[in-house]
Short mmCIF file of C-alpha atoms in Angstrom, two decimals:
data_model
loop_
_atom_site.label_atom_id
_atom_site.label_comp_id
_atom_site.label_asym_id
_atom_site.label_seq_id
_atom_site.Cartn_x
_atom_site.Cartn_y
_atom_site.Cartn_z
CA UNK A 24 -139.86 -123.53 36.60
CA UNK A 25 -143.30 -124.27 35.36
CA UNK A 26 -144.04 -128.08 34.13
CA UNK A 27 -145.50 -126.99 30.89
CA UNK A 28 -145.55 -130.80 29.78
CA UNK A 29 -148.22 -131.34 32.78
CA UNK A 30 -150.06 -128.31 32.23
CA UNK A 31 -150.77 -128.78 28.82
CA UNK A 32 -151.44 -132.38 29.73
CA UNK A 33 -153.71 -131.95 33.08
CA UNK A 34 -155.75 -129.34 30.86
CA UNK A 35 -156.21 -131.27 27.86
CA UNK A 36 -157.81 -134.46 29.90
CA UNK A 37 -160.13 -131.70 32.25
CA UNK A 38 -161.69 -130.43 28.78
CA UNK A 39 -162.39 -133.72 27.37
CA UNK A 40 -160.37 -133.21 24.49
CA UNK A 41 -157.81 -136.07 22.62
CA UNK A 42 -154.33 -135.72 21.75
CA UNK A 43 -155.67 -135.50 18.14
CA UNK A 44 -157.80 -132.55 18.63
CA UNK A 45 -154.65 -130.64 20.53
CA UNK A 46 -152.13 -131.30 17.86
CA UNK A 47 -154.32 -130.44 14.82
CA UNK A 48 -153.22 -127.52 13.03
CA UNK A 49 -150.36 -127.04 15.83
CA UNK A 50 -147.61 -130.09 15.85
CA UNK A 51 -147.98 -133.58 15.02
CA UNK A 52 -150.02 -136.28 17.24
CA UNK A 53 -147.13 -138.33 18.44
CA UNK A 54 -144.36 -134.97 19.09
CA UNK A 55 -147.52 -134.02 21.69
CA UNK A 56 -147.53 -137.71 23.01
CA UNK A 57 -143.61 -136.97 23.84
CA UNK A 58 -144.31 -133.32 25.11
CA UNK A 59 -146.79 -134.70 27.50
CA UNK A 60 -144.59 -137.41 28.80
CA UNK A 61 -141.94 -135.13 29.15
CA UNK A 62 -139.55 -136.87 26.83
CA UNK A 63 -138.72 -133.31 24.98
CA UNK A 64 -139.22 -129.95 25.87
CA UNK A 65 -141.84 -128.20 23.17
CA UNK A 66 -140.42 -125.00 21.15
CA UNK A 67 -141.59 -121.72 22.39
CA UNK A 68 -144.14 -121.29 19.33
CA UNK A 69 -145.55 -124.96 19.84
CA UNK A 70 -146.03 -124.19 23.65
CA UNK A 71 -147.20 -121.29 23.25
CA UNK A 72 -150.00 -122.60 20.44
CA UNK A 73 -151.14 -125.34 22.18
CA UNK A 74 -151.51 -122.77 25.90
CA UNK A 75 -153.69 -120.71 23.27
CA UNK A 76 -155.77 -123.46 22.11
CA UNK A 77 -156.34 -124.82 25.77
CA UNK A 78 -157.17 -121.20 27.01
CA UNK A 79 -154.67 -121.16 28.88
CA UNK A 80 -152.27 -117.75 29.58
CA UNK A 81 -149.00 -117.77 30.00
CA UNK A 82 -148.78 -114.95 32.14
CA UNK A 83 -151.63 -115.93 34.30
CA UNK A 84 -149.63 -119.50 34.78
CA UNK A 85 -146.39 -117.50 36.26
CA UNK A 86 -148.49 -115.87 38.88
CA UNK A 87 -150.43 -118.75 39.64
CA UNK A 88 -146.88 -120.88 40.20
CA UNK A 89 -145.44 -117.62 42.27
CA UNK A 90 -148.21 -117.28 44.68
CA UNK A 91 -148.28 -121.34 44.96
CA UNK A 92 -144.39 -121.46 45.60
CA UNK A 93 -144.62 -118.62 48.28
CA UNK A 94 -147.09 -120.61 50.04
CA UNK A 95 -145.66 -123.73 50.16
CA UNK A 96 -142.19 -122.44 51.09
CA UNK A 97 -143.79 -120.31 53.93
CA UNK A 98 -145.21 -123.44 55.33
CA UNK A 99 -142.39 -124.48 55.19
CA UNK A 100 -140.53 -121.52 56.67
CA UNK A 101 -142.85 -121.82 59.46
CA UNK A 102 -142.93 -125.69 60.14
CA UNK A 103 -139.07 -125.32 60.23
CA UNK A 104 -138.81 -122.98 63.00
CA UNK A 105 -141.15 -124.11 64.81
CA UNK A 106 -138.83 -127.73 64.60
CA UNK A 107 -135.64 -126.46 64.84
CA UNK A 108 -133.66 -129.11 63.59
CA UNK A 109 -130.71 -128.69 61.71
CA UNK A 110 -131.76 -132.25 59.52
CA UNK A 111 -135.42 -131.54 58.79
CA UNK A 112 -134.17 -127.89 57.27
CA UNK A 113 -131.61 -129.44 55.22
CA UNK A 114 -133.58 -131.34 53.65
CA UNK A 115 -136.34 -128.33 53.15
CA UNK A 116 -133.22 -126.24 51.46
CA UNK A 117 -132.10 -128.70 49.68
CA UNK A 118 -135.66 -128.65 48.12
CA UNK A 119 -136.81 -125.38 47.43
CA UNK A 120 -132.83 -124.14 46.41
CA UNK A 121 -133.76 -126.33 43.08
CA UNK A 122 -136.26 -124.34 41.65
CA UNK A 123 -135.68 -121.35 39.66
CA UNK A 124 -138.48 -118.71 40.10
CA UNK A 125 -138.31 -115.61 38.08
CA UNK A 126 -140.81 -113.10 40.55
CA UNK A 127 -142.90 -110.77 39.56
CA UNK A 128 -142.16 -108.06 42.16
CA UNK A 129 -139.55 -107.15 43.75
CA UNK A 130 -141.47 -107.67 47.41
CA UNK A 131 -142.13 -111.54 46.35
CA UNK A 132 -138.09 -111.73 45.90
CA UNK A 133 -137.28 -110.50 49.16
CA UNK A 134 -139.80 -112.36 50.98
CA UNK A 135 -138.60 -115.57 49.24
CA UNK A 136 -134.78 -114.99 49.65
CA UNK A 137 -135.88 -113.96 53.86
CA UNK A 138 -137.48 -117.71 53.91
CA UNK A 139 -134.71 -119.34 52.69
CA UNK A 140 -132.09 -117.23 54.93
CA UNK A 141 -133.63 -118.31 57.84
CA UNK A 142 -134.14 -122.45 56.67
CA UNK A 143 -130.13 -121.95 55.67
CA UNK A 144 -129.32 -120.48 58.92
CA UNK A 145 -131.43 -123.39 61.07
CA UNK A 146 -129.89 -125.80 58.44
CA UNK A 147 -126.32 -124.86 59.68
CA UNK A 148 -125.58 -123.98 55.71
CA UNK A 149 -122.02 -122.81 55.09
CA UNK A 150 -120.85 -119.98 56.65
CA UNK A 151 -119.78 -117.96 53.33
CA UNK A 152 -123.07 -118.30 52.14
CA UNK A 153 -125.13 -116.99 55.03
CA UNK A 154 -122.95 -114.24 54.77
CA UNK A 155 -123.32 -113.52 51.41
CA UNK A 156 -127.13 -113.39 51.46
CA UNK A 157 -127.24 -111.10 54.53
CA UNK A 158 -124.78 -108.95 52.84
CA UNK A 159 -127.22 -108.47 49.95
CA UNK A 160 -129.93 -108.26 52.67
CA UNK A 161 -128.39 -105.24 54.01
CA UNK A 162 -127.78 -103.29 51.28
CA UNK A 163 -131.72 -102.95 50.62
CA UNK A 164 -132.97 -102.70 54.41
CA UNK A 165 -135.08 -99.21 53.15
CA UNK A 166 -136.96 -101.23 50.26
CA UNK A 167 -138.30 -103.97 53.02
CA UNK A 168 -141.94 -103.77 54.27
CA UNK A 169 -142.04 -104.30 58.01
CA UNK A 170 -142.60 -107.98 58.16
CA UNK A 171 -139.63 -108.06 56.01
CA UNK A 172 -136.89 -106.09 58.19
CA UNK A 173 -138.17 -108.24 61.33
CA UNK A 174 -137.90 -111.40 59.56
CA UNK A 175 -134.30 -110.12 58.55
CA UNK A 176 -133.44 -108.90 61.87
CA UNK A 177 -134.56 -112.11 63.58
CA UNK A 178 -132.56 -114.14 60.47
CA UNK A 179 -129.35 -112.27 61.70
CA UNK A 180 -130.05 -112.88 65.78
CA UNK A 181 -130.61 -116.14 64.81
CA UNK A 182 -127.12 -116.48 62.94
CA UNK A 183 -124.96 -114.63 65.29
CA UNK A 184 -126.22 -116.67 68.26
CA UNK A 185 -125.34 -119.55 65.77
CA UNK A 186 -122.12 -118.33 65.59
CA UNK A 187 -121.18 -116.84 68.85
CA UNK A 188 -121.26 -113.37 68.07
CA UNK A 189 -122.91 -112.48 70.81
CA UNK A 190 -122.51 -108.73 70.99
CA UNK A 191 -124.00 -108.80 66.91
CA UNK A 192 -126.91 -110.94 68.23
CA UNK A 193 -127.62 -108.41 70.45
CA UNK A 194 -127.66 -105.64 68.32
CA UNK A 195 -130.25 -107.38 65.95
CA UNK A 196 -132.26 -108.46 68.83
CA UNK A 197 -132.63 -104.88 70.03
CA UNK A 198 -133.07 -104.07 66.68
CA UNK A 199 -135.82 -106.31 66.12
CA UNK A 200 -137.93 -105.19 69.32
CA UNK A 201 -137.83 -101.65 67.88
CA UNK A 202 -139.64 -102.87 64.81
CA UNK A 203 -142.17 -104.60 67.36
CA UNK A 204 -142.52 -100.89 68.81
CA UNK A 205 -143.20 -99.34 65.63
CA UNK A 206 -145.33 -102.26 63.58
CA UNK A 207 -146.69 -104.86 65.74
CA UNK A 208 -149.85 -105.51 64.17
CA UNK A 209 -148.17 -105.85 60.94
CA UNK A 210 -146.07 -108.66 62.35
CA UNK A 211 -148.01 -112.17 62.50
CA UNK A 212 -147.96 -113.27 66.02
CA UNK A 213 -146.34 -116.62 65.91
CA UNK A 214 -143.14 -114.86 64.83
CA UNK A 215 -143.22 -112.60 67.88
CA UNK A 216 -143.13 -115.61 69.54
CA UNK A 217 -140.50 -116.95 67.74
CA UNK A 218 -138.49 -113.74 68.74
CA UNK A 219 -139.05 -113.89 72.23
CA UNK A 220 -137.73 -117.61 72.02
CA UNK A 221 -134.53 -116.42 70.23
CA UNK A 222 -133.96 -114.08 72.26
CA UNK A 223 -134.41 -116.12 75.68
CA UNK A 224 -131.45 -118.21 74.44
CA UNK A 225 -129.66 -115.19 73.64
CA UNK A 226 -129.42 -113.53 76.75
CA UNK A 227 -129.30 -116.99 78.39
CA UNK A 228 -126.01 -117.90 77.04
CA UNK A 229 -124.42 -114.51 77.52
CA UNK A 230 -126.00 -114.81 81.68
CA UNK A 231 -128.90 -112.58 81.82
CA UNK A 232 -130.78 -115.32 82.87
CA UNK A 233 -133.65 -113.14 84.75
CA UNK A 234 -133.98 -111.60 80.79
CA UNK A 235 -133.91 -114.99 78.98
CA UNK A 236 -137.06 -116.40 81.38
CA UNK A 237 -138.90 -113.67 80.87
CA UNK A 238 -138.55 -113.83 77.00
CA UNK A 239 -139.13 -117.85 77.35
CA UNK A 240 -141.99 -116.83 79.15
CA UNK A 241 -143.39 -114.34 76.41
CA UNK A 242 -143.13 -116.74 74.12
CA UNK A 243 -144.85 -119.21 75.94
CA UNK A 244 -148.17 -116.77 76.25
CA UNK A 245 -148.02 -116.43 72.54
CA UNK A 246 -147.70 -120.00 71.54
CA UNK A 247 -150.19 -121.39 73.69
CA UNK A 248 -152.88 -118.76 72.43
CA UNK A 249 -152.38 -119.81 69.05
CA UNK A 250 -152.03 -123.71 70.36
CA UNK A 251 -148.60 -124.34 68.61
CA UNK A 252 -147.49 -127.67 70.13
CA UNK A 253 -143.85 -128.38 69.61
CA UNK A 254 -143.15 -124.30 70.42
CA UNK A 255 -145.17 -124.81 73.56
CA UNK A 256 -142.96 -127.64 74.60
CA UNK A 257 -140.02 -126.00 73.79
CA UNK A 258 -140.77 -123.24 75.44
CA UNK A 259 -141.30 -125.63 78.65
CA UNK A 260 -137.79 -126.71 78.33
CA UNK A 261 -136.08 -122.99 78.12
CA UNK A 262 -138.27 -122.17 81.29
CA UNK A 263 -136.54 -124.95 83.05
CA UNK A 264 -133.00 -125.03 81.65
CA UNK A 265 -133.41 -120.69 83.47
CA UNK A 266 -135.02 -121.70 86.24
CA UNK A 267 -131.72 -124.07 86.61
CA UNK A 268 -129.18 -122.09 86.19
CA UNK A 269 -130.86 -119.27 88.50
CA UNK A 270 -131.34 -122.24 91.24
CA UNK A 271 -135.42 -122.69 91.20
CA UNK A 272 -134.68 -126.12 90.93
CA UNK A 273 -138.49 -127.13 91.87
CA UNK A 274 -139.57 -124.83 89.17
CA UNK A 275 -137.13 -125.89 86.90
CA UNK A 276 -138.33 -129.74 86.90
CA UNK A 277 -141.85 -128.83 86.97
CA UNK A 278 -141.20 -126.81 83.69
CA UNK A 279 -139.61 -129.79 82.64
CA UNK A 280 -141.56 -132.69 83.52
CA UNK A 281 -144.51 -131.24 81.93
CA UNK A 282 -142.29 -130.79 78.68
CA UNK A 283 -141.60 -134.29 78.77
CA UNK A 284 -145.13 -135.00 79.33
CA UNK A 285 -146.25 -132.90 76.69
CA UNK A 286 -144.12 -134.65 73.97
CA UNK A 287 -145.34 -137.94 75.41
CA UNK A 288 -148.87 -136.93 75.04
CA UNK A 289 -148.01 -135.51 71.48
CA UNK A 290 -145.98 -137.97 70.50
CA UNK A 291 -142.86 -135.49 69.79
CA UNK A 292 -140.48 -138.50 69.82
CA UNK A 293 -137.80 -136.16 68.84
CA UNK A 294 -138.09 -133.50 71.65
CA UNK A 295 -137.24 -136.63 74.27
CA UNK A 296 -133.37 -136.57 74.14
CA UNK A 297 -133.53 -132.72 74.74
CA UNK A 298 -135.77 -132.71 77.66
CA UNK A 299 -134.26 -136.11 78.94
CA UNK A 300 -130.29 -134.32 78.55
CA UNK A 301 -132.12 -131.28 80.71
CA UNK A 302 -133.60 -133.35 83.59
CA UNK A 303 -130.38 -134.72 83.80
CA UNK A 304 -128.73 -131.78 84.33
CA UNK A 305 -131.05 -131.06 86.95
CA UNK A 306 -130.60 -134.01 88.27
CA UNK A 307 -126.46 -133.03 88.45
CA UNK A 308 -127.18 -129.51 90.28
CA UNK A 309 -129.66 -131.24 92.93
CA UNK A 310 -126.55 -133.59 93.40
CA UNK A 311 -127.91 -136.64 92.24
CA UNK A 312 -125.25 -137.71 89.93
CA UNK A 313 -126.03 -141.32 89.31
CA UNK A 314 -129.75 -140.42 88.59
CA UNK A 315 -128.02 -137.31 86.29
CA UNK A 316 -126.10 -140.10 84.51
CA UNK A 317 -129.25 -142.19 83.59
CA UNK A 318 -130.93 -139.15 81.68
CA UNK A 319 -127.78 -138.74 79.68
CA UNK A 320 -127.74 -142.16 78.75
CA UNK A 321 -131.06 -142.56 77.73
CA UNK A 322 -131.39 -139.01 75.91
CA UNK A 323 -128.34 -140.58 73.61
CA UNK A 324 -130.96 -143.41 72.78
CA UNK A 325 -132.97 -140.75 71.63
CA UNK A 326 -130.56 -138.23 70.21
CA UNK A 327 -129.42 -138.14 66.53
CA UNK A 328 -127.97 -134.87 66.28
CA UNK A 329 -123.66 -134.56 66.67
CA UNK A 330 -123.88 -131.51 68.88
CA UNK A 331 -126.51 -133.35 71.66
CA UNK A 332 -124.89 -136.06 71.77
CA UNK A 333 -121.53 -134.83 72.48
CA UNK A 334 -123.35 -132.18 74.80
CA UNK A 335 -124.84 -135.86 76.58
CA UNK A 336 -121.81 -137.28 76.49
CA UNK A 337 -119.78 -134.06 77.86
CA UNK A 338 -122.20 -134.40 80.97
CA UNK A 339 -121.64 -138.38 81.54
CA UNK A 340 -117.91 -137.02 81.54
CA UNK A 341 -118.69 -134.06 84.32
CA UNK A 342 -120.82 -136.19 86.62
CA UNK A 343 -118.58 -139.22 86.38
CA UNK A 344 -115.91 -136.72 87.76
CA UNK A 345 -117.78 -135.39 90.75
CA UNK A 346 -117.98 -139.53 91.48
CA UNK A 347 -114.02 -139.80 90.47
CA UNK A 348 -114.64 -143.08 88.22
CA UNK A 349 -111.41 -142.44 85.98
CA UNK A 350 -112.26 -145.96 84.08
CA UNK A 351 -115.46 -144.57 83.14
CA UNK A 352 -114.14 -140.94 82.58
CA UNK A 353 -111.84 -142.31 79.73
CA UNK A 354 -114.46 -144.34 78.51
CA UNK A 355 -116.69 -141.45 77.49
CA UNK A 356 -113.89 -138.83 77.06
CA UNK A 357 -112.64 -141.18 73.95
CA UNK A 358 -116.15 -141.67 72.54
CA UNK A 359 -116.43 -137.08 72.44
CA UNK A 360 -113.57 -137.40 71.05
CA UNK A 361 -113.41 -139.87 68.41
CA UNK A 362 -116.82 -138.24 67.62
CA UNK A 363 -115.54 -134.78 67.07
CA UNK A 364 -112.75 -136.04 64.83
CA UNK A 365 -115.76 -137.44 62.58
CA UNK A 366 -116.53 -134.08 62.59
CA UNK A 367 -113.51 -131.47 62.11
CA UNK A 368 -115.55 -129.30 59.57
CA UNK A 369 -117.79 -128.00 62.64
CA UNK A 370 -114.82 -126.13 64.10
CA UNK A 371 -117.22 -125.24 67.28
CA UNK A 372 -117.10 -129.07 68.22
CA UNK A 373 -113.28 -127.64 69.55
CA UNK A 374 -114.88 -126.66 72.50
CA UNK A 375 -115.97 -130.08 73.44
CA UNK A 376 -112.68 -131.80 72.45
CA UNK A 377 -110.68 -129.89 74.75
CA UNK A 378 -113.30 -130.11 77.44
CA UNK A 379 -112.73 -134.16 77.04
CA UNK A 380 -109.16 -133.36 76.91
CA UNK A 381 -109.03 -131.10 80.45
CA UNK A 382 -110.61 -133.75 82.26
CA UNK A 383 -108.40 -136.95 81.13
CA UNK A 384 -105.73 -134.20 82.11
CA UNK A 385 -107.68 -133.71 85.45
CA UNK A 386 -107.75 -137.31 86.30
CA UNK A 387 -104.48 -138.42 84.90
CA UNK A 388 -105.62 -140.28 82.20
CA UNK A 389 -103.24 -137.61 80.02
CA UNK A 390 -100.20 -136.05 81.02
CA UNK A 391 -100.44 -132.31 81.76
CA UNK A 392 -100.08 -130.03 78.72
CA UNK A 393 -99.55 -126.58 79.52
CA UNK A 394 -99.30 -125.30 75.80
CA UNK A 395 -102.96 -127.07 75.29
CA UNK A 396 -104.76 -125.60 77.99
CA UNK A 397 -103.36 -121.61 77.11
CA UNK A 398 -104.64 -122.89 73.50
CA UNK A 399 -108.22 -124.16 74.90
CA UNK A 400 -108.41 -120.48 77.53
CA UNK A 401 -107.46 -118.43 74.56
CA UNK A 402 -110.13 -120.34 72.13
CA UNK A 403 -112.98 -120.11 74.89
CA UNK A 404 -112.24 -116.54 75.23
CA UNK A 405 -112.55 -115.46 71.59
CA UNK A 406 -115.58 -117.88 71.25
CA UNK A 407 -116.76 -115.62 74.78
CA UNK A 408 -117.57 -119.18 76.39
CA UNK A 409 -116.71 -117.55 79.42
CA UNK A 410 -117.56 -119.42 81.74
CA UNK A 411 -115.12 -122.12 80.41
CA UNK A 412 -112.46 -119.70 80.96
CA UNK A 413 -113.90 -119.56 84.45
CA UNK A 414 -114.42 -122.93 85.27
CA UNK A 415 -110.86 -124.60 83.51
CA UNK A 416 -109.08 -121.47 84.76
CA UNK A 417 -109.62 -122.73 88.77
CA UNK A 418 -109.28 -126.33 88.14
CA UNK A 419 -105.66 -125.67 86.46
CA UNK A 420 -105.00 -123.00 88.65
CA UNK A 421 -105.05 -125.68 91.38
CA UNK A 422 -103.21 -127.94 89.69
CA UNK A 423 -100.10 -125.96 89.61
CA UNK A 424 -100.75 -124.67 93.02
CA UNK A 425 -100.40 -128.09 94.06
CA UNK A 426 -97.79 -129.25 91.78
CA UNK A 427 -96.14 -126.08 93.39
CA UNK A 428 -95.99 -124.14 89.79
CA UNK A 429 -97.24 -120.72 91.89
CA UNK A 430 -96.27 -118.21 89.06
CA UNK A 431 -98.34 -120.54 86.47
CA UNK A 432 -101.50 -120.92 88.95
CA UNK A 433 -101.11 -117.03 89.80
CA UNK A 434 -101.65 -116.47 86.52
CA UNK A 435 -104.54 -119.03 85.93
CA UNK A 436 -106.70 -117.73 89.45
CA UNK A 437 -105.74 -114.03 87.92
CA UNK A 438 -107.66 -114.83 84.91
CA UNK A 439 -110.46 -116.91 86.96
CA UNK A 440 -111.20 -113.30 88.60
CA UNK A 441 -111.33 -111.38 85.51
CA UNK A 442 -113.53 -113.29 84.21
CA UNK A 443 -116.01 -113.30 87.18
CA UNK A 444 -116.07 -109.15 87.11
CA UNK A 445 -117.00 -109.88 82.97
CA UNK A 446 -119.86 -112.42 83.46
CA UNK A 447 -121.31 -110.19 86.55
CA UNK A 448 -120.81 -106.93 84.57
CA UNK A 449 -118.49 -105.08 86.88
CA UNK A 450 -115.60 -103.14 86.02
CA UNK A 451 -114.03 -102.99 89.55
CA UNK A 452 -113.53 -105.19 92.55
CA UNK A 453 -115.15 -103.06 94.31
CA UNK A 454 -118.62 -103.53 92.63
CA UNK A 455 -118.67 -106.91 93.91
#
């Protein structure tokens, strides 16, 4: 809404002229005096009198606020992507969902609602909502420019992947590299860039990791040509968290160590839990578990986030296992969970509570609870964590086997094996 009360006020004091002069003819000296210190809100007729007299338009003013609001919300649009933090965005939605702009075209609306999708989405808004605005989004896909129907098909990767809909995300994604295809050089570069990055930690977390570095990668190219520093570092990180999981360890710490560097040199304080919770897991496939153990510890110091730091706290949990330190185990396994139970209206925080549940189970901190690990399986499989069915499926499997339950561990190696066909996209045994 525009601040008439400053307006009028700013104007009057930039021509020189006294409350007096204003007010004569129009309203009295001391009802401007209250306009101007916003202790009433003028009439229509008064406002509109005292605009004339300043030579000021009404009209004129909308714009002026319209094209000022789009500017400062695509700043902040951009800053927030570039961030990615679920805090910082809140607080940027929080800000611009107070003001009430009534647009004077139809492409302005759009463009504003698109900005504020996106900020919602990184701001881990309600679910309900999201889905409300990209319901209204995709009723009116023909009446979008270009920019538009990328931004909104790069909004709705974005949420999927939020949301483990994986097969969606995918969809968008390929829907988004067709408008690439068709309109790059109506697309501004840095959001290319921003694509790619989505969509390296798309196809990352479904295993296509030879697809997500190359994305990382693309992004990369882009962000250092336009010099984008937290992007660039970020980009650094996805590089090495592939280069991991695909066993280029050497690579993979390079990529890292000059990520951490980077946010040294920068001074991206808040990029060091991330990068330190990723050297540690490098640390943890190289088999150093101790050294693994120290990165998670000291990326908690650094982490404020729920999600990292049960992530961090997970992988204390995993790498005090491979050393079987049960003390230590139920230590950190009743921190993750205390934590999540801080946190039950996040519903995919289950996945770590049962994960901290499995390995008390594992180590005999907890007795054995059959009916809570077909509950945790049958929750990782409609959330497609996959590889959780994987990995839980064989450590349970040879728990019965031992405990000489064969029809229960038949059934949990069985499902082990199905799995492994889904994550290497075969249909048959025989493909292997």
């Amino acid at each position: 809404m525009l601040n008439y009360s400053q307006i009028i006020k700013n104007e009057r004091i930039k021509q020189n002229m006294t409350q007096q002069a204003l007010a004569k003819g129009i309203c009295s000296t001391s009802y401007l005096s209250k306009i101007e210190k916003e202790h009433v809100i003028p009439r229509d007729h008064i406002r509109e009198a005292l605009l004339k007299k300043l030579n000021l338009n009404t009209h004129y003013l909308k714009m002026s606020q319209e094209e000022e609001f789009l500017r400062e919300l695509h700043r902040a649009f951009q800053y927030a992507i570039h961030l990615n933090s679920a805090e910082h965005a809140q607080i940027v939605w929080n800000h611009f969902n107070e003001f009430n702009i009534e647009f004077s075209t139809r492409e302005n609306f759009y463009q504003c609602n698109l900005y504020l999708q996106r900020i919602a989405i990184i701001a881990k808004q309600p679910i309900l909502d999201l889905d409300e605005i990209s319901a209204a989004f995709a009723s009116v896909l023909n009446n979008l420019n270009p920019e538009q129907l990328f931004i909104f098909y790069v909004n709705s990767c974005h949420y999927c992947l939020e949301n483990r809909l994986y097969k969606d995300a995918m969809k968008f994604m390929s829907k988004a590299e067709k408008v690439i295809q068709d309109y790059e050089p109506e697309i501004p570069e840095w959001l290319i860039g921003n694509f790619h990055f989505i969509s390296s930690q798309l196809t990352y977390t479904i295993h296509h990791y030879s697809a997500a570095f190359s994305h990382a990668h693309l992004a990369l190219t882009i962000f250092e040509k336009l010099n984008l520093q937290t992007p660039i570092i970020n980009c650094y990180i996805q590089i090495g968290i592939c280069n991991n999981r695909s066993g280029l360890f050497e690579y993979a710490k390079k990529a890292l160590q000059t990520a951490y560097h980077l946010a040294v040199q920068l001074e991206k304080k808040e990029l060091y839990g991330t990068i330190l919770q990723q050297l540690g897991q490098h640390a943890a496939l190289t088999g150093e578990s101790k050294e693994a153990i120290q990165y998670y510890r000291e990326s908690l110091e650094h982490t404020v986030s729920v999600e990292p730091k049960l992530a961090a706290i997970h992988n204390m949990v995993k790498e005090y296992s491979k050393l079987q330190q049960p003390t230590f185990i139920q230590y950190w396994c009743k921190k993750g969970i205390q934590l999540v139970s801080e946190h039950l209206n996040a519903p995919f925080y289950r996945t770590f509570y049962f994960q901290f549940r499995f390995y008390q189970m594992l180590h005999h901190i907890e007795s054995l609870k059959p009916d809570v690990i077909e509950e945790a399986i049958t929750y990782f499989e409609e959330c497609e964590e996959l590889i959780l069915v994987q990995k839980y499926a064989i450590a349970f499997g040879h728990v019965f086997y031992e405990q000489q339950s064969f029809e229960d561990a038949a059934k949990l190696y069985k499902k082990a094996n199905e799995v492994a066909l889904t994550i290497q996209r075969r249909n048959y045994w025989q493909d292997l």
